[in-house]
Tab-separated table of C-alpha atoms in Angstrom:
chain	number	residue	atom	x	y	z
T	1	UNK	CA	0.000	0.000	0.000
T	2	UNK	CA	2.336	2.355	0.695
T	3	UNK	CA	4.274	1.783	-2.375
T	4	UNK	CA	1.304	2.149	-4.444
T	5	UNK	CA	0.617	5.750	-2.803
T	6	UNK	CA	4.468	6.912	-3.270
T	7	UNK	CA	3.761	5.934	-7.390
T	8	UNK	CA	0.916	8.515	-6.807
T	9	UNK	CA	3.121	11.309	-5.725
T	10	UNK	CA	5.703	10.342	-8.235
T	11	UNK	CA	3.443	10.688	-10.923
T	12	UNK	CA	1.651	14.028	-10.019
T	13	UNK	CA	5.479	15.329	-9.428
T	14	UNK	CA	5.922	14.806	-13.011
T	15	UNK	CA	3.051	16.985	-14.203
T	16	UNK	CA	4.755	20.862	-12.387
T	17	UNK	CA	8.037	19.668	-13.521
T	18	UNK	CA	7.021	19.361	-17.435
T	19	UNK	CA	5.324	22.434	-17.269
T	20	UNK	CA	8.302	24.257	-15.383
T	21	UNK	CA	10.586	23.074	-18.268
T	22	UNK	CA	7.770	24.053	-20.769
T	23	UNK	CA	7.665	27.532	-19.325
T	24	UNK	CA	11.677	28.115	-19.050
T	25	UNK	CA	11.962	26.793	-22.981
T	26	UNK	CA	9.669	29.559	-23.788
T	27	UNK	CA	11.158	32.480	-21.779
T	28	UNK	CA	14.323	31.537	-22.475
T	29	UNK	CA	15.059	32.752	-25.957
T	30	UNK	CA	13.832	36.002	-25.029
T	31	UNK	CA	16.798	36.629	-22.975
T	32	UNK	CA	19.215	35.594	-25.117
T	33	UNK	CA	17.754	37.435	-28.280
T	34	UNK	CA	17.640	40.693	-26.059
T	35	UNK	CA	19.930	43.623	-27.682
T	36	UNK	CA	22.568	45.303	-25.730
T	37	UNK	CA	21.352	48.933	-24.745
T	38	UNK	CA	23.007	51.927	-25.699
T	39	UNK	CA	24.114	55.400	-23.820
T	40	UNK	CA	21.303	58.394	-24.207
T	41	UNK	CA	23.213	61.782	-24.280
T	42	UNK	CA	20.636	64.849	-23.624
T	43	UNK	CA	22.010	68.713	-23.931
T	44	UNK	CA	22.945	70.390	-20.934
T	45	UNK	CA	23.765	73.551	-20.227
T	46	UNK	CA	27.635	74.015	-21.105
T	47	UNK	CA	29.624	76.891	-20.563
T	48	UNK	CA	33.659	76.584	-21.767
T	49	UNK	CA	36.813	78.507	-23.066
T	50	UNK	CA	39.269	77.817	-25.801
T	51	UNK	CA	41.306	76.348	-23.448
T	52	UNK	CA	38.927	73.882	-22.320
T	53	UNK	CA	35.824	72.688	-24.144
T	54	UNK	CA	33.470	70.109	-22.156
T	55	UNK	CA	30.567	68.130	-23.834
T	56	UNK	CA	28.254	66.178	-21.190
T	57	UNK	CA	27.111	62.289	-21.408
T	58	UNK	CA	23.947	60.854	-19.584
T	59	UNK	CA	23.315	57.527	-19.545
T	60	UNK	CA	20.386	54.931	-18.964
T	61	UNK	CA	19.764	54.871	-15.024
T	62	UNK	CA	19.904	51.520	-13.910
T	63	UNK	CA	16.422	50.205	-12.671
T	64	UNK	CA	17.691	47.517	-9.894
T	65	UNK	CA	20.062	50.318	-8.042
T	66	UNK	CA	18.404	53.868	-9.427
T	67	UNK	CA	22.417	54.510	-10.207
T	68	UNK	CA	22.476	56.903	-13.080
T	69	UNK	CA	26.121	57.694	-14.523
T	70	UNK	CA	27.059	60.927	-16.226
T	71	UNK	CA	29.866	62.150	-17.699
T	72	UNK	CA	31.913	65.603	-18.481
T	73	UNK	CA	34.280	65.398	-21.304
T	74	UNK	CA	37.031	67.612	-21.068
T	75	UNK	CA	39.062	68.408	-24.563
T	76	UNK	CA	41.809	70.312	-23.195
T	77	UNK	CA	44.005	72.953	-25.435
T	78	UNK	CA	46.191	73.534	-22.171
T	79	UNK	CA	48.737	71.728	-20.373
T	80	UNK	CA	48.010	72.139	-17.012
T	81	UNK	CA	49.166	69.954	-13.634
T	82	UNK	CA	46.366	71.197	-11.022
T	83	UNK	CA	42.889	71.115	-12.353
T	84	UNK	CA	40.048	70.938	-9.397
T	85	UNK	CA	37.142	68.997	-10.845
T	86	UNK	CA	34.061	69.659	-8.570
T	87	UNK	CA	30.588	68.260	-8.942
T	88	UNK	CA	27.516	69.844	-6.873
T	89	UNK	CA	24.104	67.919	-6.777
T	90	UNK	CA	20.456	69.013	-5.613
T	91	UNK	CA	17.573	67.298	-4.968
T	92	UNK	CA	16.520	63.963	-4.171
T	93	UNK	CA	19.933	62.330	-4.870
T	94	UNK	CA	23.174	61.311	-3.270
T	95	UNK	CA	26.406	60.751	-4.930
T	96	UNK	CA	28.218	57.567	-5.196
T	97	UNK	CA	31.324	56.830	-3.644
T	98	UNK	CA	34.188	57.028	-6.055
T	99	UNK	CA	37.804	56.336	-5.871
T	100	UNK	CA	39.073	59.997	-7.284
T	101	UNK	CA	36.406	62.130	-5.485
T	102	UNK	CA	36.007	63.285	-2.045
T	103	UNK	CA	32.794	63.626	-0.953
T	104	UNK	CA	31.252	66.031	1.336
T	105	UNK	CA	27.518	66.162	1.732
T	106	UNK	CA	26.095	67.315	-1.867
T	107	UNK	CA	29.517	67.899	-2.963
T	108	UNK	CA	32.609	65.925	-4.539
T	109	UNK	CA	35.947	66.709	-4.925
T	110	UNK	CA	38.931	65.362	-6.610
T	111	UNK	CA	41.845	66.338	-9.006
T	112	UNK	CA	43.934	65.545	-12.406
T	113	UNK	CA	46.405	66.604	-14.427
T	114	UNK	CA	46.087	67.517	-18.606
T	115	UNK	CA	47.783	67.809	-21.627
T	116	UNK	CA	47.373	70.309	-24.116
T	117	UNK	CA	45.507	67.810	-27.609
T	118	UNK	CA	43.905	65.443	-24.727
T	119	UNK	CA	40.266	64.373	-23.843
T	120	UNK	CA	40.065	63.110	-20.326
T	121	UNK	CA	36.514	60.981	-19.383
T	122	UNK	CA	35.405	62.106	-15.954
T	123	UNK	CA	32.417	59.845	-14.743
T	124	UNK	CA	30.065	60.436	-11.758
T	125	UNK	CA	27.543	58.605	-10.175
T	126	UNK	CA	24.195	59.697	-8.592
T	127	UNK	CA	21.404	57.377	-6.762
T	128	UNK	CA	18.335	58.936	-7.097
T	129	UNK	CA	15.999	58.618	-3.534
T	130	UNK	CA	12.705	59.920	-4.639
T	131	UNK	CA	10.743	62.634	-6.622
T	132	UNK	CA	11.300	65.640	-7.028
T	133	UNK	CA	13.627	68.011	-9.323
T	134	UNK	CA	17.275	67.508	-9.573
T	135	UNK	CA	20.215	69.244	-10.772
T	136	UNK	CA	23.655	68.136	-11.377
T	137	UNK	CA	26.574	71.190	-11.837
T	138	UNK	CA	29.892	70.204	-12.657
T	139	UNK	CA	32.860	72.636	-12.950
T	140	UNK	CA	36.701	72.461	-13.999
T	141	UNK	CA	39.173	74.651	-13.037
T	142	UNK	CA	42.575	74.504	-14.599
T	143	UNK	CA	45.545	76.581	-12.276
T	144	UNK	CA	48.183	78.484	-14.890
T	145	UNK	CA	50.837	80.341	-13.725
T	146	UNK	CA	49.298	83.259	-15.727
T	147	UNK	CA	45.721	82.553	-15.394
T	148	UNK	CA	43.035	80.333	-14.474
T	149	UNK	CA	40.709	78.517	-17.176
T	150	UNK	CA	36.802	77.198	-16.043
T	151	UNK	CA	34.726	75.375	-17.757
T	152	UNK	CA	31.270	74.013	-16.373
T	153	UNK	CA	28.244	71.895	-17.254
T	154	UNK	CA	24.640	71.887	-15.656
T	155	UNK	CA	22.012	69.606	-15.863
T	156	UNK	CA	18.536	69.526	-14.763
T	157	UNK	CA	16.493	66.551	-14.381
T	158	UNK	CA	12.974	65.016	-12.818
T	159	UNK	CA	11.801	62.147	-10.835
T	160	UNK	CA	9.061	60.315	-9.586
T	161	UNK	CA	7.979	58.670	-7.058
T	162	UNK	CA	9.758	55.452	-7.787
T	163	UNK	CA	12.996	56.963	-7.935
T	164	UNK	CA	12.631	56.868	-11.984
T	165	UNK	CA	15.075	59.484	-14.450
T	166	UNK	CA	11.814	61.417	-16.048
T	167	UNK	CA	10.966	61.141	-19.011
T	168	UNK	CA	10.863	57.390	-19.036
T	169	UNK	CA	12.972	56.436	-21.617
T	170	UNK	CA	12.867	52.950	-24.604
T	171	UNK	CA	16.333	52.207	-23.042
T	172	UNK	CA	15.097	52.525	-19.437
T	173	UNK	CA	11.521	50.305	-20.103
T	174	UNK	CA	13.517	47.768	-22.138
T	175	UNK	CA	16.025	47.099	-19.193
T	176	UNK	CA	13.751	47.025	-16.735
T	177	UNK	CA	11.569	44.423	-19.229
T	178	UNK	CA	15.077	42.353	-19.386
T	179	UNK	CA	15.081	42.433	-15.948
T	180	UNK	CA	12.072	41.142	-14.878
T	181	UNK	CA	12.384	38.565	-17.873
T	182	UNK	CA	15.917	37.278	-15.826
T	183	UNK	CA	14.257	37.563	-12.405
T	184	UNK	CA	10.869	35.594	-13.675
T	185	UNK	CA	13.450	32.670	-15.611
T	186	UNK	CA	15.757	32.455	-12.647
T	187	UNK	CA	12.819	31.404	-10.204
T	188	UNK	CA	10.925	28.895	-13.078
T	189	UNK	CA	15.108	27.481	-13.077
T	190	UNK	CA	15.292	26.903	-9.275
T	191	UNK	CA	11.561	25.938	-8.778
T	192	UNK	CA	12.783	23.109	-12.037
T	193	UNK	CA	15.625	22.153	-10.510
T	194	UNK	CA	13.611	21.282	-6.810
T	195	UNK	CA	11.092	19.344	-8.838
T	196	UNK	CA	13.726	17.543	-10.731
T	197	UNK	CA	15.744	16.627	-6.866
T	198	UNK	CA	12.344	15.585	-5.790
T	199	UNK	CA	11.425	13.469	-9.462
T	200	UNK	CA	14.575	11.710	-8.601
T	201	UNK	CA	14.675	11.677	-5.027
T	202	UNK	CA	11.215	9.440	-5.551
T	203	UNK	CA	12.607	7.372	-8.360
T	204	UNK	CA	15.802	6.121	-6.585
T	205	UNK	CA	12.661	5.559	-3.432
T	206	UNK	CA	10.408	3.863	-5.565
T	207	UNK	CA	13.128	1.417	-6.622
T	208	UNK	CA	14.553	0.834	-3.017
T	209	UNK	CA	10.436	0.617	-2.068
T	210	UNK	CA	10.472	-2.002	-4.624
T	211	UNK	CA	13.445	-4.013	-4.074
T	212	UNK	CA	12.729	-3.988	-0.670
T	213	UNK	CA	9.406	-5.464	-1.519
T	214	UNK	CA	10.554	-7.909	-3.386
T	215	UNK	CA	13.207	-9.505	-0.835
T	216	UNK	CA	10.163	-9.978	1.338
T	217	UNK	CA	10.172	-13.553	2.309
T	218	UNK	CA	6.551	-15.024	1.000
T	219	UNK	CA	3.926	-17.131	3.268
């Protein structure tokens, strides 16, 4: 008898487990056909000089971590071994710890050195904590003997609610598609893989039920 009812279970395990695999075989092309995203670059408000001409990158905020990454590109025309890079941020927004910057508050700090025929790629990182209006200032100030050369960017920006870069964006909705696509496959994949340790957790039972059965000494 209580082999029969273990043949039961073993059989209803089979029917979640089919349809598990079923389910994963479906979702799974999606993720592997899914493009790689590219940057979006909006125009900020950029003020430079001869000797130093910016241009200003946003790109996609991430939807797991709200990150979003911008960069100031600095073409330099002047040789210079003290420039102060300083970033300023307001709003609902903190800045991410960095290795060149030092942060204070709304504020981060750091320095670098260029050569005259250069461009120099300096990143920062935000993590945006709510709704509201935003605005991102970043300035460079290269120290000459003779005089001192600035050059500055500015960007405004809104959120909502959910901590989302307004507008939304393709880039943004795709991501956070992929995401959930990832998230929704990695569950079917560990839900499979319990039914399949309990498929053959009952088959290697059913045949010691069995065999144990069957050296049962008959009356």
């Amino acid at each position: 008898m209580v082999y029969s009812h273990v043949k039961k279970l073993y059989k209803i395990a089979q029917k979640p487990l089919l349809i598990s695999i079923l389910t994963m075989s479906m979702l799974c092309p999606i993720v592997i056909t899914a493009q790689d995203l590219t940057t979006q670059s909006k125009a900020p408000e950029i003020q430079d000089v001869d000797g130093l001409r910016t241009e200003f990158k946003q790109y996609t905020q991430d939807p797991a971590t709200k990150k979003v990454k911008f960069e100031m590109v600095l073409k330099s025309n002047i040789d210079s071994d003290r420039v102060r890079i300083t970033w300023t941020t307001t709003g609902p927004n903190i800045f991410e710890k960095q290795g060149n910057y030092v942060i204070e508050g709304n504020t981060a700090r750091g320095d670098i050195s260029i050569r005259k025929g250069q461009t120099y790629v300096i990143p920062i990182e935000v993590t945006i904590l709510g709704g509201g209006v935003n605005e991102l200032f970043g300035r460079a100030e290269a120290f000459l003997a003779e005089s001192t050369y600035i050059a500055t960017v500015r960007k405004n920006y809104a959120t909502n609610s959910e901590s989302e870069v307004l507008p939304i964006t393709d880039e943004y909705t795709s991501i956070k598609t992929r995401n959930l696509i990832i998230t929704i496959v990695l569950i079917i994949m560990a839900v499979a893989a319990s039914l399949v340790a309990i498929y053959l957790g009952l088959k290697q039972f059913l045949k010691w039920l069995d065999k144990d059965e069957r050296d049962l000494p008959e009356y």
